[in-house]
């Protein structure tokens, strides 16, 4: 047995960690298997009295016979249901843990298969113990508790852009494909059942309608199974969204067909009128579901607008509104899945603009956690329910079903793609078609729907269930296991993991505008035209309503940019500060050390170079730590009702600025060949600058290079420029004091930080051009920014590179 | 459609255009009718004012750039052939190409978009040009500093040869994840 830890001891099982994990799992499984029937077996009236203390002896003379006071007693029934639920959840989670401890296994077999096997084991154990297997895959439990988290997770994080772009294709597959599957399978099954002249079995009793019903149950591609399998194969976005989208949207079709055939299976006939009503019902179910979801989504977005003071319960709103959308849709027999998807997709952009960073993380993690546990439980329960039965195996029926499912799927996909490709810009290739066909997995939804059938109407119920389970097993095991090697074999394009860059964002928006313009010129009201209109409507009306405060006016690009900066700032903090700094940064950056005269280049470099990373790092660490410390201190009080108003987010504001400055500073200094005559902060300068600004004069500083021929500065109060030699560019730094009334937004942030040290640091760091000086600016401070422009003019950084001048034209 | 339906014979250089651009006859006809509609003074040529009449285009942040792209530098008017040639860039591409480098290949599409950025035609998108585009797209909603930061970051990200500007190849590289054939195609122009 190959041992992972590298020990060369020959073949002693259980010595390495993963093997130990496996052993532990087995033991746990056995335990679970034994406790559950034990729980079922305990009768409510048993109370064990263990007398550890024999002190209290019964007093004579009481009317009631007084039993000794029970010091320790066992009352399982009291907590039975929650206990069993917790046990199941624990089992599911431990299984999930275990599979990832054993890497070999999880790379060959997809998780879903392993979980079904575990379920089979547990079911088998319970059976062996002689107890009745609990009806775990009860349809109500499944549809009301296990399914919603998975769908909500999928809907909330649905990538909207590819989904919308391929909506036509997805709908075609979902609606037409499922209809085709249902009728093909149902019809052919009926035909096959009828032709059995030699062996008249009970199959002959099967009517057309139950067959069609069976066909509609078995034809729907299952989102849970698709998610479970496709998540592991990392296929490219297009195929993923096609198969996944289809599995979500075919719920409406399934619901309608199921109800239609179930209604009339008893009666025996379906007329054309019923068919027509069925079509209308389909539209109602689908559109109604989406509407219900959208309404709840808007409500959730609106509620989140006001949650700035109660951040703690923000995630709750997301969950509760979504669940209520699902339940409301189910109440009217509309498509709950579509409601949930619509709710999640509608509410997401607005909620995310409103809620705090922490709440966002909470929502993400809760959704992932719940959906993960749900999925695990579903597969385990599938295994258990298989053992439970009741089964009625019929070779013909089952094998024909399996074959028909495959055939129907392939024909359906090929046929539909032929039609769809006429309308698509990017055609679907044969490889794509194969993957789509192969990815049509069936899962627990089919089983639960089958389980719901009433025996009185459907005497064939057991046979149906057996067939459904066989198909599920076949698709999950065979197709699930082989899809990964096939994807490799066919060299299907994989998902590109690269992060989205700001360039991509800018250019994509640019192209959107371009295409909209061209469509207008052509006079064609196409895709881009309507998208543009929707965006405009969104920006003008909807965002104002649903997003709190200033962020309603924030364009998408800015929001994206902020997010990126935030992420980078977090990375910077986590990596400990200036590890990435180039080694040429001189220590003039270290604030207080600004020499009055031209320092020999060797010195600062000397000071900087050898320890550069360390010394610089230390400074930066100090800055960051002091900032973070302040924010952490505020977290000391624990109060369930209020979380501190996200100090992390305020702290990040400062971090962003600092990081920004550091990067820019490095750049500038890298460009500069020599170092700077930076006049030490003379007592006058801040005052002068303040005065200058306060007088509102148009300061007209030009970079020193341009001023070479002009020694007279237009502003008489300015420092006279020292006669510059060509080699050493001077930097005229007029340091704005933090008390300047026209302080930049930056200054506001410093005031928040409120430390002298920082102000000095900022002063030292301000020797750079106005580009990008401040990170997240508060927009709308128009006056402040104008003054800010003036301030910018004060700071002239000649720099040897010519493109600094380009910044000038853009200052008003 | 007030005017009588035209046939391919009315269209100047109709057949030749079809060959060159790959448009179908129906599309060429449609475009001719549209050209006619836009050409208010029936001079056979379009001027910038004619484009300016389109309301939606006026609302478009880069509307004037798009209009400008139809006119070669120095020209005041564009005739039907040039009109169609520009629009040929947006035809959906097909898998089997007859020509070596047809007008609607993804490189040509990207080049067209690039030229919209690069107004001075020096082959690079400088920071100034990028800032202009950003300002046009984001308008009054953001401050100058934010624009500068974004432009700075964009150039940092894309600029591989460190010349502080984005060349065509760098432009193409930053859009490698986007399916240009899909994104820059209009189904109408088949």
PDB file of N, CA, C and O in Angstrom, chain A residues 260-288:
ATOM      1  N   UNK A 260     -49.980  18.158 -15.313  1.00  0.00           N
ATOM      2  CA  UNK A 260     -50.933  17.862 -16.380  1.00  0.00           C
ATOM      3  C   UNK A 260     -51.210  16.374 -16.447  1.00  0.00           C
ATOM      4  O   UNK A 260     -52.359  15.923 -16.399  1.00  0.00           O
ATOM      5  N   UNK A 261     -50.154  15.592 -16.531  1.00  0.00           N
ATOM      6  CA  UNK A 261     -50.379  14.159 -16.673  1.00  0.00           C
ATOM      7  C   UNK A 261     -50.898  13.531 -15.398  1.00  0.00           C
ATOM      8  O   UNK A 261     -51.677  12.580 -15.439  1.00  0.00           O
ATOM      9  N   UNK A 262     -50.490  14.051 -14.275  1.00  0.00           N
ATOM     10  CA  UNK A 262     -50.973  13.467 -13.033  1.00  0.00           C
ATOM     11  C   UNK A 262     -52.459  13.692 -12.860  1.00  0.00           C
ATOM     12  O   UNK A 262     -53.197  12.799 -12.459  1.00  0.00           O
ATOM     13  N   UNK A 263     -52.891  14.887 -13.221  1.00  0.00           N
ATOM     14  CA  UNK A 263     -54.319  15.198 -13.145  1.00  0.00           C
ATOM     15  C   UNK A 263     -55.133  14.211 -13.944  1.00  0.00           C
ATOM     16  O   UNK A 263     -56.146  13.696 -13.498  1.00  0.00           O
ATOM     17  N   UNK A 264     -54.671  14.008 -15.149  1.00  0.00           N
ATOM     18  CA  UNK A 264     -55.520  13.280 -16.074  1.00  0.00           C
ATOM     19  C   UNK A 264     -55.197  11.809 -16.183  1.00  0.00           C
ATOM     20  O   UNK A 264     -55.855  11.085 -16.905  1.00  0.00           O
ATOM     21  N   UNK A 265     -54.169  11.376 -15.494  1.00  0.00           N
ATOM     22  CA  UNK A 265     -53.842   9.952 -15.587  1.00  0.00           C
ATOM     23  C   UNK A 265     -54.955   9.110 -14.996  1.00  0.00           C
ATOM     24  O   UNK A 265     -55.238   8.015 -15.464  1.00  0.00           O
ATOM     25  N   UNK A 266     -55.575   9.659 -13.978  1.00  0.00           N
ATOM     26  CA  UNK A 266     -56.684   8.925 -13.398  1.00  0.00           C
ATOM     27  C   UNK A 266     -57.839   8.813 -14.381  1.00  0.00           C
ATOM     28  O   UNK A 266     -58.437   7.765 -14.577  1.00  0.00           O
ATOM     29  N   UNK A 267     -58.095   9.944 -15.021  1.00  0.00           N
ATOM     30  CA  UNK A 267     -59.238   9.968 -15.939  1.00  0.00           C
ATOM     31  C   UNK A 267     -58.967   9.131 -17.175  1.00  0.00           C
ATOM     32  O   UNK A 267     -59.834   8.413 -17.658  1.00  0.00           O
ATOM     33  N   UNK A 268     -57.775   9.253 -17.685  1.00  0.00           N
ATOM     34  CA  UNK A 268     -57.416   8.369 -18.781  1.00  0.00           C
ATOM     35  C   UNK A 268     -57.259   9.040 -20.123  1.00  0.00           C
ATOM     36  O   UNK A 268     -56.657   8.487 -21.016  1.00  0.00           O
ATOM     37  N   UNK A 269     -57.774  10.241 -20.265  1.00  0.00           N
ATOM     38  CA  UNK A 269     -57.620  10.870 -21.577  1.00  0.00           C
ATOM     39  C   UNK A 269     -57.147  12.303 -21.417  1.00  0.00           C
ATOM     40  O   UNK A 269     -57.410  12.957 -20.417  1.00  0.00           O
ATOM     41  N   UNK A 270     -56.457  12.749 -22.440  1.00  0.00           N
ATOM     42  CA  UNK A 270     -56.092  14.164 -22.483  1.00  0.00           C
ATOM     43  C   UNK A 270     -56.563  14.705 -23.815  1.00  0.00           C
ATOM     44  O   UNK A 270     -56.212  14.175 -24.866  1.00  0.00           O
ATOM     45  N   UNK A 271     -57.350  15.727 -23.763  1.00  0.00           N
ATOM     46  CA  UNK A 271     -57.852  16.277 -25.024  1.00  0.00           C
ATOM     47  C   UNK A 271     -56.955  17.406 -25.509  1.00  0.00           C
ATOM     48  O   UNK A 271     -56.033  17.827 -24.831  1.00  0.00           O
ATOM     49  N   UNK A 272     -57.277  17.849 -26.685  1.00  0.00           N
ATOM     50  CA  UNK A 272     -56.522  18.959 -27.259  1.00  0.00           C
ATOM     51  C   UNK A 272     -56.686  20.201 -26.398  1.00  0.00           C
ATOM     52  O   UNK A 272     -55.757  20.984 -26.201  1.00  0.00           O
ATOM     53  N   UNK A 273     -57.880  20.348 -25.875  1.00  0.00           N
ATOM     54  CA  UNK A 273     -58.142  21.497 -25.013  1.00  0.00           C
ATOM     55  C   UNK A 273     -57.200  21.492 -23.818  1.00  0.00           C
ATOM     56  O   UNK A 273     -56.634  22.518 -23.440  1.00  0.00           O
ATOM     57  N   UNK A 274     -57.056  20.305 -23.258  1.00  0.00           N
ATOM     58  CA  UNK A 274     -56.149  20.199 -22.121  1.00  0.00           C
ATOM     59  C   UNK A 274     -54.726  20.552 -22.524  1.00  0.00           C
ATOM     60  O   UNK A 274     -53.987  21.183 -21.783  1.00  0.00           O
ATOM     61  N   UNK A 275     -54.375  20.117 -23.716  1.00  0.00           N
ATOM     62  CA  UNK A 275     -53.046  20.432 -24.204  1.00  0.00           C
ATOM     63  C   UNK A 275     -52.853  21.935 -24.328  1.00  0.00           C
ATOM     64  O   UNK A 275     -51.824  22.493 -23.934  1.00  0.00           O
ATOM     65  N   UNK A 276     -53.882  22.557 -24.874  1.00  0.00           N
ATOM     66  CA  UNK A 276     -53.824  24.005 -25.025  1.00  0.00           C
ATOM     67  C   UNK A 276     -53.712  24.688 -23.671  1.00  0.00           C
ATOM     68  O   UNK A 276     -52.898  25.603 -23.466  1.00  0.00           O
ATOM     69  N   UNK A 277     -54.548  24.214 -22.736  1.00  0.00           N
ATOM     70  CA  UNK A 277     -54.464  24.779 -21.389  1.00  0.00           C
ATOM     71  C   UNK A 277     -53.092  24.531 -20.799  1.00  0.00           C
ATOM     72  O   UNK A 277     -52.567  25.350 -20.043  1.00  0.00           O
ATOM     73  N   UNK A 278     -52.538  23.397 -21.170  1.00  0.00           N
ATOM     74  CA  UNK A 278     -51.204  23.098 -20.663  1.00  0.00           C
ATOM     75  C   UNK A 278     -50.188  24.122 -21.115  1.00  0.00           C
ATOM     76  O   UNK A 278     -49.321  24.551 -20.348  1.00  0.00           O
ATOM     77  N   UNK A 279     -50.311  24.528 -22.380  1.00  0.00           N
ATOM     78  CA  UNK A 279     -49.361  25.524 -22.891  1.00  0.00           C
ATOM     79  C   UNK A 279     -49.518  26.840 -22.151  1.00  0.00           C
ATOM     80  O   UNK A 279     -48.546  27.478 -21.741  1.00  0.00           O
ATOM     81  N   UNK A 280     -50.771  27.226 -21.968  1.00  0.00           N
ATOM     82  CA  UNK A 280     -51.003  28.464 -21.222  1.00  0.00           C
ATOM     83  C   UNK A 280     -50.477  28.321 -19.807  1.00  0.00           C
ATOM     84  O   UNK A 280     -49.859  29.234 -19.253  1.00  0.00           O
ATOM     85  N   UNK A 281     -50.744  27.147 -19.248  1.00  0.00           N
ATOM     86  CA  UNK A 281     -50.257  26.925 -17.894  1.00  0.00           C
ATOM     87  C   UNK A 281     -48.747  27.049 -17.839  1.00  0.00           C
ATOM     88  O   UNK A 281     -48.192  27.593 -16.877  1.00  0.00           O
ATOM     89  N   UNK A 282     -48.084  26.556 -18.877  1.00  0.00           N
ATOM     90  CA  UNK A 282     -46.630  26.664 -18.894  1.00  0.00           C
ATOM     91  C   UNK A 282     -46.197  28.126 -18.848  1.00  0.00           C
ATOM     92  O   UNK A 282     -45.295  28.504 -18.086  1.00  0.00           O
ATOM     93  N   UNK A 283     -46.834  28.945 -19.657  1.00  0.00           N
ATOM     94  CA  UNK A 283     -46.453  30.358 -19.659  1.00  0.00           C
ATOM     95  C   UNK A 283     -46.696  30.979 -18.300  1.00  0.00           C
ATOM     96  O   UNK A 283     -45.863  31.731 -17.783  1.00  0.00           O
ATOM     97  N   UNK A 284     -47.839  30.625 -17.719  1.00  0.00           N
ATOM     98  CA  UNK A 284     -48.154  31.192 -16.398  1.00  0.00           C
ATOM     99  C   UNK A 284     -47.120  30.752 -15.376  1.00  0.00           C
ATOM    100  O   UNK A 284     -46.612  31.550 -14.592  1.00  0.00           O
ATOM    101  N   UNK A 285     -46.822  29.464 -15.404  1.00  0.00           N
ATOM    102  CA  UNK A 285     -45.876  28.932 -14.418  1.00  0.00           C
ATOM    103  C   UNK A 285     -44.525  29.608 -14.555  1.00  0.00           C
ATOM    104  O   UNK A 285     -43.925  30.061 -13.581  1.00  0.00           O
ATOM    105  N   UNK A 286     -44.049  29.696 -15.791  1.00  0.00           N
ATOM    106  CA  UNK A 286     -42.707  30.244 -15.981  1.00  0.00           C
ATOM    107  C   UNK A 286     -42.665  31.732 -15.665  1.00  0.00           C
ATOM    108  O   UNK A 286     -41.873  32.187 -14.842  1.00  0.00           O
ATOM    109  N   UNK A 287     -43.530  32.467 -16.345  1.00  0.00           N
ATOM    110  CA  UNK A 287     -43.492  33.919 -16.161  1.00  0.00           C
ATOM    111  C   UNK A 287     -43.891  34.292 -14.737  1.00  0.00           C
ATOM    112  O   UNK A 287     -43.302  35.179 -14.105  1.00  0.00           O
ATOM    113  N   UNK A 288     -44.890  33.570 -14.228  1.00  0.00           N
ATOM    114  CA  UNK A 288     -45.316  33.852 -12.861  1.00  0.00           C
ATOM    115  C   UNK A 288     -44.204  33.617 -11.861  1.00  0.00           C
ATOM    116  O   UNK A 288     -43.973  34.419 -10.955  1.00  0.00           O
TER     117      UNK A 288
END
